[in-house]
Each structure stands twice: as C-alpha cells, then as structure tokens.
mmCIF file of C-alpha atoms and ligand atoms in Angstrom:
data_model
loop_
_atom_site.group_PDB
_atom_site.id
_atom_site.type_symbol
_atom_site.label_atom_id
_atom_site.label_comp_id
_atom_site.label_asym_id
_atom_site.label_seq_id
_atom_site.Cartn_x
_atom_site.Cartn_y
_atom_site.Cartn_z
ATOM 1 C CA MET A 16 25.164 -34.544 -38.287
ATOM 2 C CA ILE A 17 28.500 -32.230 -37.737
ATOM 3 C CA ARG A 18 30.422 -32.823 -41.313
ATOM 4 C CA ALA A 19 34.168 -32.219 -41.692
ATOM 5 C CA ARG A 20 35.045 -29.412 -43.389
ATOM 6 C CA PRO A 21 39.269 -30.505 -44.405
ATOM 7 C CA TRP A 22 40.234 -28.314 -46.593
ATOM 8 C CA ARG A 23 38.553 -25.149 -44.038
ATOM 9 C CA SER A 24 41.025 -27.164 -41.368
ATOM 10 C CA LEU A 25 43.670 -26.885 -44.454
ATOM 11 C CA LEU A 26 43.127 -23.120 -45.402
ATOM 12 C CA GLY A 27 43.047 -21.944 -42.085
ATOM 13 C CA GLY A 28 45.786 -23.910 -40.994
ATOM 14 C CA SER A 29 48.280 -22.822 -43.812
ATOM 15 C CA LEU A 30 47.033 -19.389 -42.906
ATOM 16 C CA LEU A 31 48.061 -19.348 -39.835
ATOM 17 C CA LEU A 32 51.064 -20.947 -40.621
ATOM 18 C CA CYS A 33 52.075 -18.049 -42.540
ATOM 19 C CA GLY A 34 50.947 -15.513 -40.576
ATOM 20 C CA CYS A 35 48.815 -14.254 -43.215
ATOM 21 C CA ALA A 36 45.976 -12.290 -41.408
ATOM 22 C CA SER A 37 47.448 -8.815 -42.190
ATOM 23 C CA ASP A 38 50.130 -6.787 -43.112
ATOM 24 C CA VAL A 39 51.233 -5.245 -40.356
ATOM 25 C CA GLN A 40 53.468 -8.913 -39.915
ATOM 26 C CA SER A 41 53.102 -11.027 -42.510
ATOM 27 C CA VAL A 42 56.082 -12.613 -45.055
ATOM 28 C CA MET A 43 53.726 -12.841 -47.627
ATOM 29 C CA THR A 44 52.835 -9.061 -47.788
ATOM 30 C CA PRO A 45 56.424 -7.841 -48.368
ATOM 31 C CA GLN A 46 56.388 -3.621 -47.854
ATOM 32 C CA SER A 47 59.973 -3.553 -47.951
ATOM 33 C CA PHE A 48 62.640 -4.385 -51.047
ATOM 34 C CA GLN A 49 64.248 -7.173 -49.011
ATOM 35 C CA ALA A 50 60.956 -8.516 -47.664
ATOM 36 C CA GLY A 51 59.842 -8.746 -51.609
ATOM 37 C CA GLN A 52 63.005 -11.109 -52.375
ATOM 38 C CA ILE A 53 62.289 -13.336 -49.756
ATOM 39 C CA ALA A 54 58.405 -13.769 -50.723
ATOM 40 C CA GLU A 55 59.562 -13.827 -54.207
ATOM 41 C CA LEU A 56 62.031 -16.963 -52.749
ATOM 42 C CA ALA A 57 59.029 -18.095 -50.714
ATOM 43 C CA TRP A 58 57.237 -18.284 -53.967
ATOM 44 C CA LEU A 59 59.812 -20.031 -56.204
ATOM 45 C CA LEU A 60 60.389 -22.490 -53.396
ATOM 46 C CA PHE A 61 56.669 -23.392 -53.022
ATOM 47 C CA GLY A 62 56.193 -23.639 -57.015
ATOM 48 C CA PHE A 63 59.371 -25.914 -57.634
ATOM 49 C CA GLY A 64 58.232 -28.203 -54.596
ATOM 50 C CA ALA A 65 54.865 -27.947 -56.172
ATOM 51 C CA LEU A 66 56.128 -29.078 -59.766
ATOM 52 C CA VAL A 67 58.881 -31.837 -58.032
ATOM 53 C CA LEU A 68 56.262 -33.489 -56.137
ATOM 54 C CA ALA A 69 53.412 -33.167 -59.312
ATOM 55 C CA LEU A 70 56.312 -35.271 -61.073
ATOM 56 C CA VAL A 71 57.075 -37.621 -58.470
ATOM 57 C CA ILE A 72 52.953 -38.277 -58.642
ATOM 58 C CA VAL A 73 52.883 -39.385 -62.312
ATOM 59 C CA ALA A 74 56.163 -40.909 -62.027
ATOM 60 C CA VAL A 75 54.721 -43.512 -59.399
ATOM 61 C CA TRP A 76 51.450 -43.609 -61.350
ATOM 62 C CA LEU A 77 52.603 -44.155 -64.342
ATOM 63 C CA ALA A 78 55.336 -46.677 -62.328
ATOM 64 C CA ILE A 79 52.321 -48.771 -60.807
ATOM 65 C CA GLY A 80 49.960 -48.518 -63.947
ATOM 66 C CA GLY A 81 51.406 -47.666 -67.256
ATOM 67 C CA PRO A 82 52.035 -49.159 -70.093
ATOM 68 C CA LEU A 83 55.011 -51.850 -70.158
ATOM 69 C CA ARG A 84 57.312 -49.463 -71.963
ATOM 70 C CA VAL A 85 56.784 -46.634 -69.539
ATOM 71 C CA ARG A 86 57.486 -48.807 -66.732
ATOM 72 C CA GLN A 87 60.754 -50.172 -68.567
ATOM 73 C CA ALA A 88 62.002 -46.616 -68.711
ATOM 74 C CA LEU A 89 61.410 -45.692 -65.242
ATOM 75 C CA ALA A 90 63.047 -49.179 -63.923
ATOM 76 C CA GLN A 91 66.085 -48.109 -66.022
ATOM 77 C CA GLU A 92 69.532 -46.957 -64.173
ATOM 78 C CA SER A 93 70.104 -44.490 -66.220
ATOM 79 C CA THR A 94 66.935 -42.855 -65.362
ATOM 80 C CA VAL A 95 67.776 -42.951 -61.404
ATOM 81 C CA ILE A 96 71.110 -41.211 -62.677
ATOM 82 C CA TRP A 97 69.397 -38.344 -64.002
ATOM 83 C CA LEU A 98 66.428 -37.522 -62.650
ATOM 84 C CA GLY A 99 67.229 -39.265 -59.297
ATOM 85 C CA ILE A 100 70.637 -37.852 -58.526
ATOM 86 C CA ALA A 101 71.608 -35.152 -61.532
ATOM 87 C CA PHE A 102 68.274 -33.585 -61.333
ATOM 88 C CA PRO A 103 68.046 -32.578 -57.686
ATOM 89 C CA ALA A 104 71.777 -32.275 -57.973
ATOM 90 C CA VAL A 105 71.513 -29.809 -60.170
ATOM 91 C CA THR A 106 67.846 -27.615 -59.049
ATOM 92 C CA LEU A 107 68.840 -27.401 -55.246
ATOM 93 C CA SER A 108 72.863 -26.150 -56.325
ATOM 94 C CA ALA A 109 70.986 -23.777 -58.202
ATOM 95 C CA LEU A 110 68.003 -22.352 -55.714
ATOM 96 C CA LEU A 111 70.844 -22.969 -52.888
ATOM 97 C CA ALA A 112 72.934 -20.262 -55.018
ATOM 98 C CA TYR A 113 69.726 -17.451 -55.270
ATOM 99 C CA GLY A 114 68.927 -17.933 -51.620
ATOM 100 C CA VAL A 115 72.873 -17.058 -50.301
ATOM 101 C CA TRP A 116 72.156 -14.131 -53.275
ATOM 102 C CA VAL A 117 69.223 -13.081 -51.548
ATOM 103 C CA MET A 118 70.914 -13.050 -47.972
ATOM 104 C CA ARG A 119 73.667 -11.759 -48.849
ATOM 105 C CA SER A 120 72.120 -8.601 -50.000
ATOM 106 C CA HIS A 121 70.090 -8.642 -46.750
ATOM 107 C CA LEU A 122 73.047 -8.576 -44.645
ATOM 108 C CA ASN A 123 74.829 -5.921 -46.669
ATOM 109 C CA LEU A 124 78.196 -7.348 -47.194
ATOM 110 C CA PRO A 125 80.086 -4.982 -47.958
ATOM 111 C CA HIS A 126 78.626 -2.381 -45.165
ATOM 112 C CA ASP A 127 77.177 0.366 -46.705
ATOM 113 C CA ARG A 128 78.653 3.024 -44.938
ATOM 114 C CA SER A 129 75.874 5.716 -45.770
ATOM 115 C CA ALA A 130 72.795 4.020 -44.127
ATOM 116 C CA LEU A 131 71.213 5.222 -41.487
ATOM 117 C CA SER A 132 72.411 2.821 -38.653
ATOM 118 C CA ILE A 133 70.251 2.280 -35.438
ATOM 119 C CA GLU A 134 71.588 -0.228 -32.881
ATOM 120 C CA VAL A 135 69.132 -2.573 -31.351
ATOM 121 C CA VAL A 136 70.030 -4.501 -28.568
ATOM 122 C CA GLY A 137 68.228 -7.569 -27.173
ATOM 123 C CA GLU A 138 67.425 -8.162 -23.849
ATOM 124 C CA GLN A 139 64.601 -10.570 -21.593
ATOM 125 C CA TRP A 140 62.221 -9.982 -22.957
ATOM 126 C CA TRP A 141 62.494 -6.329 -24.536
ATOM 127 C CA TRP A 142 64.149 -4.375 -27.311
ATOM 128 C CA ARG A 143 66.042 -1.417 -26.491
ATOM 129 C CA VAL A 144 67.384 1.084 -29.583
ATOM 130 C CA ARG A 145 69.858 3.195 -29.743
ATOM 131 C CA TYR A 146 69.527 5.598 -32.262
ATOM 132 C CA SER A 147 72.414 8.707 -33.124
ATOM 133 C CA GLY A 148 70.414 11.953 -33.150
ATOM 134 C CA PRO A 149 71.462 15.410 -34.587
ATOM 135 C CA ASN A 150 75.221 16.154 -34.081
ATOM 136 C CA GLY A 151 75.513 12.672 -32.855
ATOM 137 C CA THR A 152 73.621 12.839 -29.750
ATOM 138 C CA PRO A 153 73.103 9.786 -28.770
ATOM 139 C CA ILE A 154 69.164 8.524 -28.529
ATOM 140 C CA ALA A 155 67.917 5.653 -26.266
ATOM 141 C CA SER A 156 64.570 4.699 -26.409
ATOM 142 C CA ALA A 157 62.307 0.884 -26.378
ATOM 143 C CA ASN A 158 60.532 -1.929 -28.231
ATOM 144 C CA GLU A 159 59.658 0.830 -31.366
ATOM 145 C CA ILE A 160 62.095 1.807 -34.013
ATOM 146 C CA ARG A 161 61.388 4.451 -36.125
ATOM 147 C CA VAL A 162 62.957 4.470 -39.387
ATOM 148 C CA PRO A 163 62.340 6.816 -42.742
ATOM 149 C CA VAL A 164 60.767 5.575 -45.840
ATOM 150 C CA GLY A 165 62.716 5.082 -48.694
ATOM 151 C CA PHE A 166 66.479 5.001 -47.128
ATOM 152 C CA PRO A 167 68.532 2.213 -45.856
ATOM 153 C CA VAL A 168 68.802 1.198 -42.150
ATOM 154 C CA THR A 169 71.632 -0.384 -40.570
ATOM 155 C CA PHE A 170 70.480 -2.658 -37.584
ATOM 156 C CA LYS A 171 73.610 -3.293 -35.721
ATOM 157 C CA LEU A 172 71.929 -6.059 -33.521
ATOM 158 C CA LYS A 173 73.536 -7.342 -30.618
ATOM 159 C CA ALA A 174 72.091 -9.249 -27.433
ATOM 160 C CA ALA A 175 72.993 -8.828 -23.487
ATOM 161 C CA ASP A 176 72.147 -11.671 -21.897
ATOM 162 C CA VAL A 177 70.697 -14.654 -24.512
ATOM 163 C CA ILE A 178 70.632 -15.610 -27.766
ATOM 164 C CA HIS A 179 67.645 -13.993 -29.670
ATOM 165 C CA SER A 180 66.286 -13.013 -33.058
ATOM 166 C CA PHE A 181 65.594 -9.982 -34.765
ATOM 167 C CA TRP A 182 62.748 -9.830 -37.161
ATOM 168 C CA VAL A 183 60.360 -8.079 -38.879
ATOM 169 C CA PRO A 184 58.288 -10.248 -41.003
ATOM 170 C CA SER A 185 56.850 -8.009 -43.449
ATOM 171 C CA LEU A 186 60.186 -5.946 -43.694
ATOM 172 C CA GLY A 187 62.816 -8.258 -44.378
ATOM 173 C CA GLY A 188 64.085 -11.527 -43.366
ATOM 174 C CA LYS A 189 65.291 -12.987 -39.600
ATOM 175 C CA VAL A 190 69.147 -12.305 -38.024
ATOM 176 C CA ASP A 191 70.286 -13.926 -34.372
ATOM 177 C CA MET A 192 71.525 -11.337 -31.816
ATOM 178 C CA ILE A 193 74.687 -13.363 -30.611
ATOM 179 C CA PRO A 194 76.336 -11.860 -27.208
ATOM 180 C CA GLY A 195 79.787 -10.721 -27.649
ATOM 181 C CA ARG A 196 79.109 -10.299 -31.446
ATOM 182 C CA THR A 197 77.316 -7.749 -33.412
ATOM 183 C CA THR A 198 75.519 -8.794 -36.501
ATOM 184 C CA ARG A 199 73.507 -6.876 -39.080
ATOM 185 C CA LEU A 200 70.472 -6.004 -41.111
ATOM 186 C CA GLN A 201 70.030 -4.317 -43.805
ATOM 187 C CA LEU A 202 66.151 -2.483 -44.454
ATOM 188 C CA THR A 203 64.718 -0.218 -46.669
ATOM 189 C CA ALA A 204 60.756 0.200 -45.919
ATOM 190 C CA ASP A 205 59.062 0.657 -49.020
ATOM 191 C CA ARG A 206 56.504 2.878 -47.604
ATOM 192 C CA PRO A 207 54.824 4.407 -44.129
ATOM 193 C CA GLY A 208 53.208 1.999 -42.058
ATOM 194 C CA VAL A 209 53.450 0.350 -38.774
ATOM 195 C CA TYR A 210 55.034 -3.065 -39.017
ATOM 196 C CA ARG A 211 54.852 -5.654 -36.024
ATOM 197 C CA GLY A 212 58.544 -7.555 -34.841
ATOM 198 C CA GLN A 213 59.086 -10.417 -32.858
ATOM 199 C CA CYS A 214 61.773 -12.106 -31.124
ATOM 200 C CA ALA A 215 62.237 -15.319 -33.449
ATOM 201 C CA GLU A 216 64.813 -17.339 -30.922
ATOM 202 C CA TYR A 217 63.003 -18.810 -27.933
ATOM 203 C CA CYS A 218 64.889 -16.762 -25.002
ATOM 204 C CA GLY A 219 63.209 -18.072 -21.576
ATOM 205 C CA GLY A 220 59.752 -17.506 -20.756
ATOM 206 C CA ALA A 221 58.421 -14.237 -21.532
ATOM 207 C CA HIS A 222 59.881 -15.023 -25.103
ATOM 208 C CA ALA A 223 56.641 -15.113 -26.826
ATOM 209 C CA LEU A 224 55.889 -11.579 -25.402
ATOM 210 C CA MET A 225 59.023 -9.413 -26.607
ATOM 211 C CA ALA A 226 57.654 -8.024 -29.805
ATOM 212 C CA MET A 227 58.205 -4.497 -31.022
ATOM 213 C CA ASP A 228 56.869 -2.581 -33.760
ATOM 214 C CA VAL A 229 58.594 -0.850 -36.418
ATOM 215 C CA ILE A 230 57.429 2.706 -37.313
ATOM 216 C CA ALA A 231 58.538 3.892 -41.191
ATOM 217 C CA MET A 232 57.758 7.322 -41.655
ATOM 218 C CA PRO A 233 58.091 9.671 -44.620
ATOM 219 C CA ALA A 234 61.877 10.890 -44.192
ATOM 220 C CA SER A 235 60.613 14.698 -43.327
ATOM 221 C CA ASP A 236 58.628 13.781 -40.790
ATOM 222 C CA TYR A 237 61.442 11.364 -39.424
ATOM 223 C CA ALA A 238 64.459 14.103 -39.656
ATOM 224 C CA ALA A 239 61.644 16.394 -37.126
ATOM 225 C CA TRP A 240 60.746 13.188 -34.631
ATOM 226 C CA LEU A 241 64.406 12.566 -34.569
ATOM 227 C CA GLU A 242 64.997 16.178 -33.456
ATOM 228 C CA ARG A 243 62.400 15.930 -30.808
ATOM 229 C CA ALA A 244 63.358 12.674 -29.272
ATOM 230 C CA ALA A 245 67.335 14.024 -28.922
ATOM 231 C CA ALA A 246 65.722 16.616 -26.891
ATOM 232 C CA ALA A 247 65.589 16.568 -22.642
ATOM 233 C CA ALA A 248 63.003 15.650 -20.482
ATOM 234 C CA PRO A 249 60.000 18.268 -20.583
ATOM 235 C CA THR A 250 59.470 19.966 -17.138
ATOM 236 C CA PRO A 251 56.205 19.065 -15.649
ATOM 237 C CA GLU A 252 53.946 21.814 -16.355
ATOM 238 C CA THR A 253 51.275 20.668 -14.228
ATOM 239 C CA GLU A 254 51.109 20.365 -10.046
ATOM 240 C CA ILE A 255 50.256 16.588 -10.211
ATOM 241 C CA GLY A 256 52.920 16.494 -12.880
ATOM 242 C CA LEU A 257 55.414 17.972 -10.170
ATOM 243 C CA GLN A 258 54.375 15.506 -7.527
ATOM 244 C CA GLY A 259 54.882 12.493 -9.908
ATOM 245 C CA ARG A 260 58.404 13.271 -10.763
ATOM 246 C CA SER A 261 59.287 13.673 -7.039
ATOM 247 C CA VAL A 262 57.534 10.325 -6.395
ATOM 248 C CA PHE A 263 59.699 8.794 -9.320
ATOM 249 C CA LEU A 264 62.945 10.441 -8.134
ATOM 250 C CA ALA A 265 61.993 9.239 -4.260
ATOM 251 C CA ALA A 266 61.130 6.222 -5.131
ATOM 252 C CA GLY A 267 63.875 4.837 -6.549
ATOM 253 C CA CYS A 268 63.358 4.324 -10.163
ATOM 254 C CA GLY A 269 66.305 6.385 -12.092
ATOM 255 C CA ALA A 270 68.254 3.714 -10.570
ATOM 256 C CA CYS A 271 66.893 1.092 -13.420
ATOM 257 C CA HIS A 272 65.601 4.369 -16.176
ATOM 258 C CA THR A 273 67.710 7.312 -17.113
ATOM 259 C CA VAL A 274 65.204 9.687 -17.503
ATOM 260 C CA ARG A 275 67.439 12.933 -19.806
ATOM 261 C CA GLY A 276 66.841 16.443 -17.835
ATOM 262 C CA THR A 277 67.181 14.640 -14.237
ATOM 263 C CA ALA A 278 68.620 12.881 -12.124
ATOM 264 C CA ALA A 279 67.892 9.845 -13.510
ATOM 265 C CA ALA A 280 70.108 7.980 -15.115
ATOM 266 C CA GLY A 281 69.751 3.968 -14.563
ATOM 267 C CA SER A 282 70.541 1.773 -17.574
ATOM 268 C CA VAL A 283 68.929 -1.749 -17.032
ATOM 269 C CA GLY A 284 65.524 -1.087 -18.206
ATOM 270 C CA PRO A 285 64.597 1.368 -20.482
ATOM 271 C CA ASP A 286 65.280 5.008 -21.031
ATOM 272 C CA LEU A 287 61.686 6.622 -19.871
ATOM 273 C CA THR A 288 63.030 10.328 -21.884
ATOM 274 C CA HIS A 289 60.141 9.989 -24.115
ATOM 275 C CA ILE A 290 57.974 7.241 -23.079
ATOM 276 C CA GLY A 291 55.160 9.375 -23.629
ATOM 277 C CA ALA A 292 55.100 9.339 -26.759
ATOM 278 C CA ARG A 293 55.563 5.710 -27.270
ATOM 279 C CA ARG A 294 52.924 3.637 -27.833
ATOM 280 C CA SER A 295 53.243 0.945 -25.154
ATOM 281 C CA VAL A 296 53.688 -0.242 -21.255
ATOM 282 C CA GLY A 297 55.231 -3.037 -20.068
ATOM 283 C CA ILE A 298 57.900 -3.484 -22.317
ATOM 284 C CA ASP A 299 55.379 -3.116 -25.114
ATOM 285 C CA THR A 300 52.921 -5.121 -23.612
ATOM 286 C CA LEU A 301 49.845 -3.535 -23.085
ATOM 287 C CA PRO A 302 49.009 0.004 -25.049
ATOM 288 C CA LEU A 303 50.225 2.886 -23.444
ATOM 289 C CA THR A 304 47.453 4.654 -21.398
ATOM 290 C CA ARG A 305 47.228 5.611 -17.768
ATOM 291 C CA GLU A 306 45.452 2.576 -16.222
ATOM 292 C CA ASN A 307 47.921 0.661 -18.195
ATOM 293 C CA LEU A 308 51.162 2.548 -16.409
ATOM 294 C CA MET A 309 49.516 2.466 -13.289
ATOM 295 C CA ARG A 310 49.271 -1.521 -13.627
ATOM 296 C CA PHE A 311 52.406 -2.340 -14.725
ATOM 297 C CA ILE A 312 54.417 -0.018 -12.052
ATOM 298 C CA VAL A 313 52.118 -2.381 -9.379
ATOM 299 C CA ASP A 314 51.384 -5.625 -10.989
ATOM 300 C CA GLY A 315 53.867 -5.981 -13.965
ATOM 301 C CA GLN A 316 55.256 -9.662 -13.264
ATOM 302 C CA HIS A 317 51.540 -10.825 -14.234
ATOM 303 C CA VAL A 318 52.257 -8.862 -17.242
ATOM 304 C CA LYS A 319 55.202 -9.850 -18.237
ATOM 305 C CA PRO A 320 56.185 -12.611 -16.164
ATOM 306 C CA GLY A 321 59.901 -12.309 -15.250
ATOM 307 C CA ASN A 322 61.286 -8.433 -15.964
ATOM 308 C CA LEU A 323 63.492 -7.486 -13.899
ATOM 309 C CA MET A 324 61.110 -4.411 -12.374
ATOM 310 C CA PRO A 325 59.907 -5.268 -8.804
ATOM 311 C CA GLU A 326 56.360 -4.748 -8.175
ATOM 312 C CA PHE A 327 55.744 -1.114 -6.815
ATOM 313 C CA ARG A 328 53.075 -1.660 -4.180
ATOM 314 C CA VAL A 329 54.288 0.406 -1.736
ATOM 315 C CA LEU A 330 52.553 3.096 -3.808
ATOM 316 C CA GLN A 331 49.663 5.165 -2.402
ATOM 317 C CA PRO A 332 46.587 5.616 -4.982
ATOM 318 C CA GLN A 333 47.816 9.567 -5.062
ATOM 319 C CA GLN A 334 51.168 8.384 -5.894
ATOM 320 C CA LEU A 335 50.766 6.104 -8.951
ATOM 321 C CA GLU A 336 48.340 8.685 -10.396
ATOM 322 C CA ALA A 337 50.660 10.990 -9.756
ATOM 323 C CA LEU A 338 54.094 9.165 -11.406
ATOM 324 C CA ALA A 339 51.488 7.904 -13.978
ATOM 325 C CA SER A 340 50.885 11.805 -14.806
ATOM 326 C CA TYR A 341 54.977 12.611 -14.800
ATOM 327 C CA LEU A 342 55.835 9.681 -17.322
ATOM 328 C CA LEU A 343 52.793 10.481 -19.525
ATOM 329 C CA SER A 344 53.793 13.726 -20.041
ATOM 330 C CA LEU A 345 57.289 13.152 -20.927
ATOM 331 C CA LYS A 346 57.189 14.078 -24.649
ATOM 332 C CA ALA A 347 59.066 16.312 -26.355
ATOM 333 C CA THR A 348 56.778 18.564 -28.306
ATOM 334 C CA ASP A 349 57.154 20.910 -31.271
HETATM 335 CU CU1 CU B 24 63.073 -14.335 -27.717
#
C-alpha cells in the first residue's frame, strides 16, 4: 500500500515555488545587496504572517473553548477595534513603508550618474543588450549581460514590442519594460558568477523561453572583456571560415544581423559580431555548439516557436558547416 506523504509534497511544492534549487536563479540565495534586501523583506513578511496566523489560531481556540473571562474579553467591542483595526493598520503601514523604501533604493531615485549604464531592450522573445565601450563605442550583444563585481550598474530597460519584465532573482527585483518608456533598475553583484534571468511578464507564445544569463566578473576582467567586445569581428583564418562568411553575406543574413567589420548591418535580430564568445545560440535556447548553431539555422521555429528568423533549409550541408564555422570564429581574442 502506498502511503501519502503530504509533508514531502508540501516541502517540494514550497521549494518549487520559491525557486530554491540553486544559487543561479533564486530569490532566497541573494548575490547582491539589492537581492539581500528583498530576501530580508520576504523573511520579515513571512515571519510576521506566521506570527499573525499563530495569534489568530490561539484567539479562535480561546474564543471557542477558553475560560469564560477570556471569551468575554474577546467579544468586547474594544478588542475588535484594537486587534481587528488598529493593529493591522499600524503594522501593515509600517511594512508598506519599509517595502517602498527598499524598492526606492533599487530604482535608484535620484539617478546615480556614477553608475555604469547598460541598456536592455526586451523583444519577442530575446534581450537586446547595449554597452558603451571604450571611447563611447557602442557594443551590442544579446541574451547575456556582463557586469563588473562590486560596481553599481544601472540597467536602462526598454521594450520594442509588448510589455516584458526584467528579472534576475539572485540579483534583485523585477521591473517592467514598457514600450515608449524607459525604466531603470540598479544592481550591484557581490561576487562572480552566472545568474539566470527570466522575462517575468507574459509576452506571447515563447515567453517561457525568454531567458538570459547575467555574468558577474571581476572588474579587471570586465574591462578587458569590454575592450575585446569593442573590436570589429575578426577575419576568418581558415578556408572554411572564409567560405562561411561568403555564405553568410550571400544568404542575406546581413539584412537582419550585424557583424561589425563586414557589410552585414541589419538590426532586426541579435548582433552577431562576437557570437562565438557567447554561451548560447537560438536566442538563448541552446548551448552554443556547432550542432546547435546548424540546428537553429535550419529548424529555428521548433527551437523557439514564433521567432522572427526564417528557417534556411535551402542551404547545402557543406554551406551549413561553413556558416557554422564562420559564426563560431566570431570572437575577439586577447
Ligand atoms: Cu515575457
């Protein structure tokens, strides 16, 4: 006979609900000052809620089976006024004020001009990322955001089509990205790591696949990376790479994608200038490998349904191999 274990279901469900599986994406294991404040607020609310629940249970128990004197006291009008109206009004107001104060520090009002600024645009269903490189060089990337550890970063959040929401649970709270407006969020990563983010506002069919990685790196590594990322795409050094570049340009990939240093200057899809240095392909759906690159090029609608990239099934296998070789070579080296 199978015995039900309700406590196991309860524990498992609770862990699922709070996303406690790892430090990569969890509000309960904060990796920044701001996320720490949110976790504190969450524990405070949980503790307060538990206290109130315990008080209510005791009061109900006393009201039903307590001594007559206590039951009479609970039935008095003044008890209802003090415990039923005054107590919730005061405590909930205090908690609201604390919550507003916490979020104010996240939204960074007034705006801290010394913070590093990174623009993130939500699009169906990926993240367009823009940095300001050395000497103001614009650097575009997609679906992964690099930040220096210990430095405040202000994210300028925009939306290109519908409302999205920027949320990296281990680093801070969520902020909506609204078409026609710019919202802001300031975060400071405490330690190096890769933290997963997720669109937190339903934005269409592939919303659940709209994820990103925030890569927090030591400041010196970040500066070196930014310098590399500002460079134009390298010229392929292999024959197959050169063939792949020809395929890339002849197939019209440049109508939607930019590869700085070539004629490809499209802006519909992700900038591919250094795609070979990124961790994922398929608009953050698959790990970056040769096989996954080729799969996304010919079968992208099954990887991320509804994305704007047409499937290039007309390419011959050797053209596809060459194209993948070229794209994998697109990374600046030291
Ligand atoms: Cu979404």
